PDB file of C-alpha atoms in Angstrom:
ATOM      1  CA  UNK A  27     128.941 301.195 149.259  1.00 59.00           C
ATOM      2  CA  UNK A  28     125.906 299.576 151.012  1.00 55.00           C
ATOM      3  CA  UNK A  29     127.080 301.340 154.444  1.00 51.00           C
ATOM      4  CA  UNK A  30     126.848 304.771 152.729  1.00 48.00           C
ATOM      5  CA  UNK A  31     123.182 303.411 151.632  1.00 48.00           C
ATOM      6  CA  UNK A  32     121.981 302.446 154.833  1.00 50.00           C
ATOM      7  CA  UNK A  33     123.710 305.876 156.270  1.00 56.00           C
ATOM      8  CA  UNK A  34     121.836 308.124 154.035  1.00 54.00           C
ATOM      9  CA  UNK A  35     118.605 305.892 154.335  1.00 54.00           C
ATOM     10  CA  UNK A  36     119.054 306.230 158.280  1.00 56.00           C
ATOM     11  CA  UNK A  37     119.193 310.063 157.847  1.00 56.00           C
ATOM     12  CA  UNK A  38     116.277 310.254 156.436  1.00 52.00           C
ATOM     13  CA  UNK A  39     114.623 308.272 158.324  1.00 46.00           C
ATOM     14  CA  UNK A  40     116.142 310.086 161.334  1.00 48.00           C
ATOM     15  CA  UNK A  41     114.503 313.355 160.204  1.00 48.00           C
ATOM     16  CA  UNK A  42     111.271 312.125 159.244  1.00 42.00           C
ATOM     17  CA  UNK A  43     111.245 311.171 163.026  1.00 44.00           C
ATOM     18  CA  UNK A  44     112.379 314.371 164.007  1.00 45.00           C
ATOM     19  CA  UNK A  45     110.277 316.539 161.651  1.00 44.00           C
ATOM     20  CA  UNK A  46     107.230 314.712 161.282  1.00 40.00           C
ATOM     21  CA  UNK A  47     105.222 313.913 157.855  1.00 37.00           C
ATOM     22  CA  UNK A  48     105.047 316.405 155.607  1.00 39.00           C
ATOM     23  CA  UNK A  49     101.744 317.650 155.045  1.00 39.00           C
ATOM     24  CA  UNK A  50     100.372 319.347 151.802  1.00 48.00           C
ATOM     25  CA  UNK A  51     100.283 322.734 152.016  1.00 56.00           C
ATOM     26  CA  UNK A  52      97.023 323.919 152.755  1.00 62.00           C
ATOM     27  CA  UNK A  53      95.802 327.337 151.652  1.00 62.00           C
ATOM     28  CA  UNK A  54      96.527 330.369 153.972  1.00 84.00           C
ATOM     29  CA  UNK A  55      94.320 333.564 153.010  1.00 94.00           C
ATOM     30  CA  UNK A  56      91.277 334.205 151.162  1.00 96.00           C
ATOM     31  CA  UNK A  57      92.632 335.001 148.123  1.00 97.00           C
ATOM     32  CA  UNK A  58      94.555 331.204 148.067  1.00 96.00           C
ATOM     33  CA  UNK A  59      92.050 329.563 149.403  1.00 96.00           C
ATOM     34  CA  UNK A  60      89.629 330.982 145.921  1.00 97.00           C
ATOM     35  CA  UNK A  61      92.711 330.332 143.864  1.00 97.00           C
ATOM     36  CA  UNK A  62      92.788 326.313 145.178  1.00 96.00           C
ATOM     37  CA  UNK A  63      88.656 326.567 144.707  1.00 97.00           C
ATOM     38  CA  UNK A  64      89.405 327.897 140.933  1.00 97.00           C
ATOM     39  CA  UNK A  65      91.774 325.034 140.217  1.00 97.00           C
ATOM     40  CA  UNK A  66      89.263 322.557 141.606  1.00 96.00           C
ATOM     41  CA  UNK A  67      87.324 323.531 138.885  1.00 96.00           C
ATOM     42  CA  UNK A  68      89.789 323.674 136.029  1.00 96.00           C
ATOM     43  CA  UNK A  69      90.763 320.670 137.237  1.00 95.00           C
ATOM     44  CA  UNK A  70      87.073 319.057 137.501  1.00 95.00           C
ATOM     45  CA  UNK A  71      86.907 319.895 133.759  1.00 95.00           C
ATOM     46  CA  UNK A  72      89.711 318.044 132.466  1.00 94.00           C
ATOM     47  CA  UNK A  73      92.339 320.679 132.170  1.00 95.00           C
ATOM     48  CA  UNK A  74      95.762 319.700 134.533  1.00 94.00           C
ATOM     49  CA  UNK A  75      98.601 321.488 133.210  1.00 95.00           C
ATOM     50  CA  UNK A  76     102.133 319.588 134.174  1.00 95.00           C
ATOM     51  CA  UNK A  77     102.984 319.914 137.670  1.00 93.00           C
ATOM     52  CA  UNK A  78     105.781 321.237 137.609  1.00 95.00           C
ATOM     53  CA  UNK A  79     104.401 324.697 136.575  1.00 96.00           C
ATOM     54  CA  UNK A  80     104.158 327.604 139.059  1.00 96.00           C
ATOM     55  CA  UNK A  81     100.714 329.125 139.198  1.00 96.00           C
ATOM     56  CA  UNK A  82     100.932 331.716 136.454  1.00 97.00           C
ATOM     57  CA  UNK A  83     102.590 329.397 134.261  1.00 97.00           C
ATOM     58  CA  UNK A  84     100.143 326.912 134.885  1.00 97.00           C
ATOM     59  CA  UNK A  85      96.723 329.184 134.504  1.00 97.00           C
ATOM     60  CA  UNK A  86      99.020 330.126 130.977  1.00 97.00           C
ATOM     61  CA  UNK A  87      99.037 326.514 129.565  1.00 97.00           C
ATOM     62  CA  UNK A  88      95.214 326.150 130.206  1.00 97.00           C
ATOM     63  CA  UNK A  89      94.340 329.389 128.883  1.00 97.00           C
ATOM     64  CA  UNK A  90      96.670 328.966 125.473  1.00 96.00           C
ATOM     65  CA  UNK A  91      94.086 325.292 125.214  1.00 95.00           C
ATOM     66  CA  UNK A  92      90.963 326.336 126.503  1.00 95.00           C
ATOM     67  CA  UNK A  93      90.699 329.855 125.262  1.00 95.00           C
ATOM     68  CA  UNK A  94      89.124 333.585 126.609  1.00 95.00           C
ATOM     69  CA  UNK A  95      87.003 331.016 129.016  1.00 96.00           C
ATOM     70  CA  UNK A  96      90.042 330.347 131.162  1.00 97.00           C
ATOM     71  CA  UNK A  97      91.584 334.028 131.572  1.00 97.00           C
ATOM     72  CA  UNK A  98      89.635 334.242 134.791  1.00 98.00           C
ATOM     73  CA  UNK A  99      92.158 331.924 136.341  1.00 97.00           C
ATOM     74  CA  UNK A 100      95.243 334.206 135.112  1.00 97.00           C
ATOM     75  CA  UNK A 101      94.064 337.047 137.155  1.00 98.00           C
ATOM     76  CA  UNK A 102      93.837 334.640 140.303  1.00 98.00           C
ATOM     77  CA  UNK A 103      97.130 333.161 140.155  1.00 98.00           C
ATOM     78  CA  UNK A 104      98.140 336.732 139.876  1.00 98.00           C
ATOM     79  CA  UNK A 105      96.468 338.147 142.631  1.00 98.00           C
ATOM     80  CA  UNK A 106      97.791 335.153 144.724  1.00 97.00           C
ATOM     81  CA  UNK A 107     101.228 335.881 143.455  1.00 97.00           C
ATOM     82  CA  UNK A 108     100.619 339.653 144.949  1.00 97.00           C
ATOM     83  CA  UNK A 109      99.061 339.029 148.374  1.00 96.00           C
ATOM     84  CA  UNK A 110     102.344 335.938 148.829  1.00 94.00           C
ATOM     85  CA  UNK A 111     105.177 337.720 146.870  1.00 95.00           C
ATOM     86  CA  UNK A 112     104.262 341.366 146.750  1.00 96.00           C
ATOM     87  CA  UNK A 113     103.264 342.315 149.713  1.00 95.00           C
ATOM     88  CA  UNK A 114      99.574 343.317 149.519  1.00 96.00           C
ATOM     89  CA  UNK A 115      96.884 342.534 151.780  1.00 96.00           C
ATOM     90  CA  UNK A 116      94.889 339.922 151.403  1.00 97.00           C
ATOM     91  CA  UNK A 117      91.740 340.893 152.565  1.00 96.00           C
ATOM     92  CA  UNK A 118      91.693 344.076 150.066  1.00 97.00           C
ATOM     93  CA  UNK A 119      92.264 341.629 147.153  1.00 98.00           C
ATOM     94  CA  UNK A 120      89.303 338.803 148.217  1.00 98.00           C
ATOM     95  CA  UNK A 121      87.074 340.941 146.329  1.00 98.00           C
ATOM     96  CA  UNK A 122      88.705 340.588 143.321  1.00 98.00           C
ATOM     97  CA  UNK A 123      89.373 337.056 143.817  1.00 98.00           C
ATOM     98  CA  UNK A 124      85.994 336.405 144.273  1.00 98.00           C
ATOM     99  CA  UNK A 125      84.995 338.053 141.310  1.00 98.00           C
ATOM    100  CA  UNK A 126      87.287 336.320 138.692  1.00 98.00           C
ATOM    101  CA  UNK A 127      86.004 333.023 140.577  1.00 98.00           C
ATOM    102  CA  UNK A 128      82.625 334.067 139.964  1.00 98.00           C
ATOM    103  CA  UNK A 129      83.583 334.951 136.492  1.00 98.00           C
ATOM    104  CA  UNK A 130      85.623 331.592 135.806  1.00 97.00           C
ATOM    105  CA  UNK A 131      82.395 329.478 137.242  1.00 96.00           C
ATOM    106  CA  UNK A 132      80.180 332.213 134.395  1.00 96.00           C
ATOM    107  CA  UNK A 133      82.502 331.799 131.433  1.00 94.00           C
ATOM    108  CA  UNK A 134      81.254 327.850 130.758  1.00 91.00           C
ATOM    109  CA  UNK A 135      85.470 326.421 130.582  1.00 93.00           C
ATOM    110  CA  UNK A 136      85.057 324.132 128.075  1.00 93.00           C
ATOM    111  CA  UNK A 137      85.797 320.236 128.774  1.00 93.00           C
ATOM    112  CA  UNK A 138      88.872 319.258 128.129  1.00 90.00           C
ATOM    113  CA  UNK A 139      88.756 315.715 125.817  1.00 83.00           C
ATOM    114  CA  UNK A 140      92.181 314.587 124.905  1.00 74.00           C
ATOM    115  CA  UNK A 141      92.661 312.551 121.920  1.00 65.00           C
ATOM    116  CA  UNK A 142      92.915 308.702 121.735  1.00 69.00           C
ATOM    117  CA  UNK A 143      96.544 307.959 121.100  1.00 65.00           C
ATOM    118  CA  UNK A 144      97.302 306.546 117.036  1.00 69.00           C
ATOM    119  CA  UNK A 145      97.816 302.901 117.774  1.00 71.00           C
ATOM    120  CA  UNK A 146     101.578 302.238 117.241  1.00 67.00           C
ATOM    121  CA  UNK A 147     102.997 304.916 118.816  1.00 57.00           C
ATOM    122  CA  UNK A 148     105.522 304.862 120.965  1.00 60.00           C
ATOM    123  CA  UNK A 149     103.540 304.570 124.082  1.00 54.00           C
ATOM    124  CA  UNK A 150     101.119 302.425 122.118  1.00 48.00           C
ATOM    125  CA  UNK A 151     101.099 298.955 122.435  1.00 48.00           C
ATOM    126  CA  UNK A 152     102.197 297.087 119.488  1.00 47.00           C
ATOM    127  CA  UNK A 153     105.620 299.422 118.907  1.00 47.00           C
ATOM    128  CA  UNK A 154     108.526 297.725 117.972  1.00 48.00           C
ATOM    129  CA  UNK A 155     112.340 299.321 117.116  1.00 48.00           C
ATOM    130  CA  UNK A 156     112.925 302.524 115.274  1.00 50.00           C
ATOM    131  CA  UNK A 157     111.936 301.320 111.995  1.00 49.00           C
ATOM    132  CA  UNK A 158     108.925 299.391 113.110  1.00 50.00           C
ATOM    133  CA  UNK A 159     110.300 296.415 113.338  1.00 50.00           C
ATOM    134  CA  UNK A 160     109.977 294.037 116.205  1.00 48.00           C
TER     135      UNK A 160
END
């Protein structure tokens, strides 16, 4: 069992050597590089959908909570998804991209303020088993 460990853990290590650190993926074109400016700003405002969510997805979630203020963000994530996925050319879409930045700074995105959690809750403090008791 703990040679197996040490075998994997050596593998990885091995390619880490080999490959180098990963590095977060920067943004290539115009058209990302307004997209990663957009999120800055969603972002700056409170709203961070879960990570796990592709772009669209994630421009959904903070339009379905912040309202019409957001939809500005939806049309970047899909112009991204056309310049990466569908072929088009970047450079013809940066106008656009530009625009629904523009229009995403114009559109005052509410603050997003979550809610104080209830005290007693299961991430609260002072929980104890399923009927309350402790």
């Amino acid at each position: 069992g703990g040679l197996l460990v040490l075998g994997m853990a050596g593998r990885g290590l091995l390619r880490l050597l080999v490959a180098g650190p990963s590095r977060a993926r920067r943004p290539r074109g115009r058209v990302d590089r307004l997209h990663a400016r957009a999120w800055r700003l969603v972002q700056r405002r409170g709203w961070v959908p879960p990570a796990a969510l592709p772009p669209v997805a994630a421009a959904e979630w903070v339009v379905a909570r912040a309202g019409d203020a957001a939809e500005p963000l939806r049309t970047l994530a899909w112009l991204r998804y056309r310049v990466r996925y569908g072929g088009a050319d970047d450079e013809d879409l940066a106008g656009q991209a530009r625009a629904a930045l523009d229009a995403l700074r114009a559109a005052g995105l509410p603050r997003h303020r979550p809610l104080p959690e209830p005290r007693g809750t299961i991430s609260g403090r002072d929980h104890g088993g399923p009927d309350g008791s402790r």
